[in-house]
Amino acid sequence: MTTFTADVYQNEFLALGATDVDAVVTVSASGAAPAEAPAGAAEIVIIDASGSMVHPSTKLKAAKRATAAAIDAIRDGVAFGVIRGTDLARAVYAPDGALVPATDETRAQAKAAVDDILASGGTAIGTWLLLARDLFERTDAGLRHAILLTDGQNQHETVEELESALAACQGVFQCDCRGVGTDWEVAELRRVASALLGSVDIIAQPDDMAADFRAMTERSMAKGTADVALRLWTPQGADVRYVKQVAPAIVDLTDRATPLDARIADYPTGAWGDEERDYHVSIRVVAREAGDEVLAGRLSLVVDGQVITQALVRAVWTDDPELSTRINPEVAHYTGQAELAEVIQEGLEARRSGDEATATFKLGRAVQLATEGGNEGTLQLLDRVLEVDDPATGTVRLKRHVEEVDEMSLDTRSTKTVRIHGTSP
Amino acid sequence: MSGEVALRCPACEAPLLADDRFCEACGAAVATASADAGDACRTCGAPATARGPDGYCTVCGVRELAGARRVELDLTVAAAVSEQGRTHRRNEDAFCLEVVGAGVVAVVCDGISTAASGDAAARAAADSAAAALSRPLDEGADLRTATAAAVLTAHEAVHRVPATTKNALALPSCTLVSAACRDGEVVVGWVGDSRAYWLTAGDERQLTVDDSWATEQVADGLMSAEEALADRRAHAITRWVGADAPPEAPQLTVLAPAAPGRLVLCTDGLWNEAPGPGDIGSLIADLEPDATPAAIAHHLVDAAMARGARDDVTVAVIDIRPPGGRAP
């Protein structure tokens, strides 16, 4: 049985008249026991087999090796399958149209089927996801996870078709997305990953793919509790400004609320293993008088309809500016991390559209924020697209020649955050 | 009950009926309803059942602790009354009063409201200090040593009070004034600006010297008492009980009266409304000379409330009779 705890970090003191209450909530899960019920889990690997995957041919070969590595990491008894995606979706391994429990024999059969995949045709990601959904829905598994690999843009269906597929898949399974090469679109894949509560990353070198697929599968196998929701109660007259996961990566959950009544809503967080995640909650409440204390939010975690832990977000009004102006370090850190992701994406967008002044300003600010926040990895990526003159003030110049893969890596990883003090707040 | 103030269990959020004392879904205790309309939420008017066990209204979120507006205890030789101030949402004062053999132990604390959990800090300090005083009092030990030790115990108890949020700079804290009374000897100890007074027929003497900004300014000759009290920093206390305060020994004063009288312990909610010399005594000038400690405590609290007490008011009154002396 997984145990959850929630800790709140905030400055609960508000100046008179102030209405916005910000808090960082760290949720820790421990004691996840995935081994108890392998039949409760299901895994699907979706690989892009569009014509471009053989240009160069190393891409498809690497994708096959990576899929084999993922299959090897699936625990005995976990239902699994493999989908070949082009402008159509086809289950290359799902005998009799169903996922099968992993055994040495079924793993060998699946790897043989993967080895026979030929590349031809286009890209229709929504179609691939809908087939995965059908296969998942035919199992009893509660923990459902997919890995999606693509090398190109979603050219063979409309944005509306993709959105409607995503809506149909939300809450059915989670999906980690990977882009290989530089012909895919970061924003598009990020949209798919965030809708399906998964990660997104770039695989710069096809040879790195197998290790990444194995790691993703192992992480998925370590999950013990499916469909955990963050429940937020707010008082009458309050507005939830936003609810975001802010570590390990930024995922805005605000629009994912399922209201239970006027004051309570559930936000999906997906499946949990032994891990810690941080959430930033911002609530606008009715201002009250000096000395008044209000419960601005009651956060709890809901597993199988059971409320299992609670954390309180409070507001206390004071006329003492020394209290109300105090900066909570956790809230400040994650406010900076969210701005960092924003200015990287906006800076790169400006650069692509030829607006060098905006690009220089935004990416300069990114260097400053990444320096303050201790985002070593992001700084290294920024260094490949910028000449950094002074990281403290964000004085930078755009590099004349930038490798496409460096720009895409920076964009893709912009939402990855570091935790305050490096580990946990 | 209208649909607008739908009640939910504070523990699991299952729907509740107005009269539910326990949640049907999870069994959690729910604050009980009362026919007294005064128990409804003072902010949004939701019934008492809407208030969670942690004191927050489940409709508007405003915190107000149930049943703590006025607390009274009458032990005949001693009595105490505590009432929530008019502008407070909960009473952050606490007292503990015990008769131990022929002696009396009293502790009055005022939770610091700009810190987290001031009410819990005051409660913990009053209970732990009184418990630490009662045994030495019973065993005939030195009351000055016992009082200093009891205040250290209170520091430790407040240290263990969990702040509701992890806010490193606003740790739970409170003031404390204690009295250990045995065989006509009284030892008063204090930290902060809660006070002790000695009242005899027609006379009043303040036994404590506030650990406060105003008192220090006056003591250092920097301001007159009027100027200091008019300053916004007047009530800033310079010593307190809590994790972020150095656990210094309390200030002590020893009283061995020749004639009977009444010892009064109080929080600043009372003396704010009666700030001048002799003001406390004049508040009870109307009472009969043989009024009980309970009558005096009621009278003082009522007078402070009638003067519009913004802060919580707590008063403990103890009859002190020198050995062989007559009743006051």
mmCIF file of C-alpha atoms in Angstrom, chain A residues 28 56-57 68 103 111 124 192 210 217 230 256 274 278 288 292 335 338 350 355 395 423:
data_model
loop_
_atom_site.group_PDB
_atom_site.id
_atom_site.type_symbol
_atom_site.label_atom_id
_atom_site.label_comp_id
_atom_site.label_asym_id
_atom_site.label_seq_id
_atom_site.Cartn_x
_atom_site.Cartn_y
_atom_site.Cartn_z
ATOM 1 C CA SER A 28 5.728 12.204 -1.300
ATOM 2 C CA PRO A 56 18.730 7.590 -42.422
ATOM 3 C CA SER A 57 18.092 3.889 -41.881
ATOM 4 C CA ALA A 68 13.245 -4.598 -27.795
ATOM 5 C CA THR A 103 6.568 -14.219 -20.517
ATOM 6 C CA LYS A 111 10.627 -8.733 -30.543
ATOM 7 C CA ALA A 124 -1.229 10.308 -37.760
ATOM 8 C CA VAL A 192 0.387 15.087 -26.476
ATOM 9 C CA ALA A 210 17.537 1.890 -26.160
ATOM 10 C CA THR A 217 9.690 1.164 -18.988
ATOM 11 C CA LEU A 230 -5.317 16.002 -6.207
ATOM 12 C CA ARG A 256 -7.986 19.591 -16.062
ATOM 13 C CA ASP A 274 7.992 5.937 -4.761
ATOM 14 C CA ASP A 278 5.847 19.525 -6.079
ATOM 15 C CA ARG A 288 -10.669 39.920 5.339
ATOM 16 C CA ASP A 292 -8.568 37.013 10.527
ATOM 17 C CA THR A 335 7.650 31.045 -9.715
ATOM 18 C CA ALA A 338 7.772 28.600 -14.417
ATOM 19 C CA ALA A 350 10.861 35.026 -31.436
ATOM 20 C CA ASP A 355 12.593 39.036 -33.953
ATOM 21 C CA THR A 395 23.475 39.937 -20.880
ATOM 22 C CA THR A 423 16.834 17.882 -3.797
#
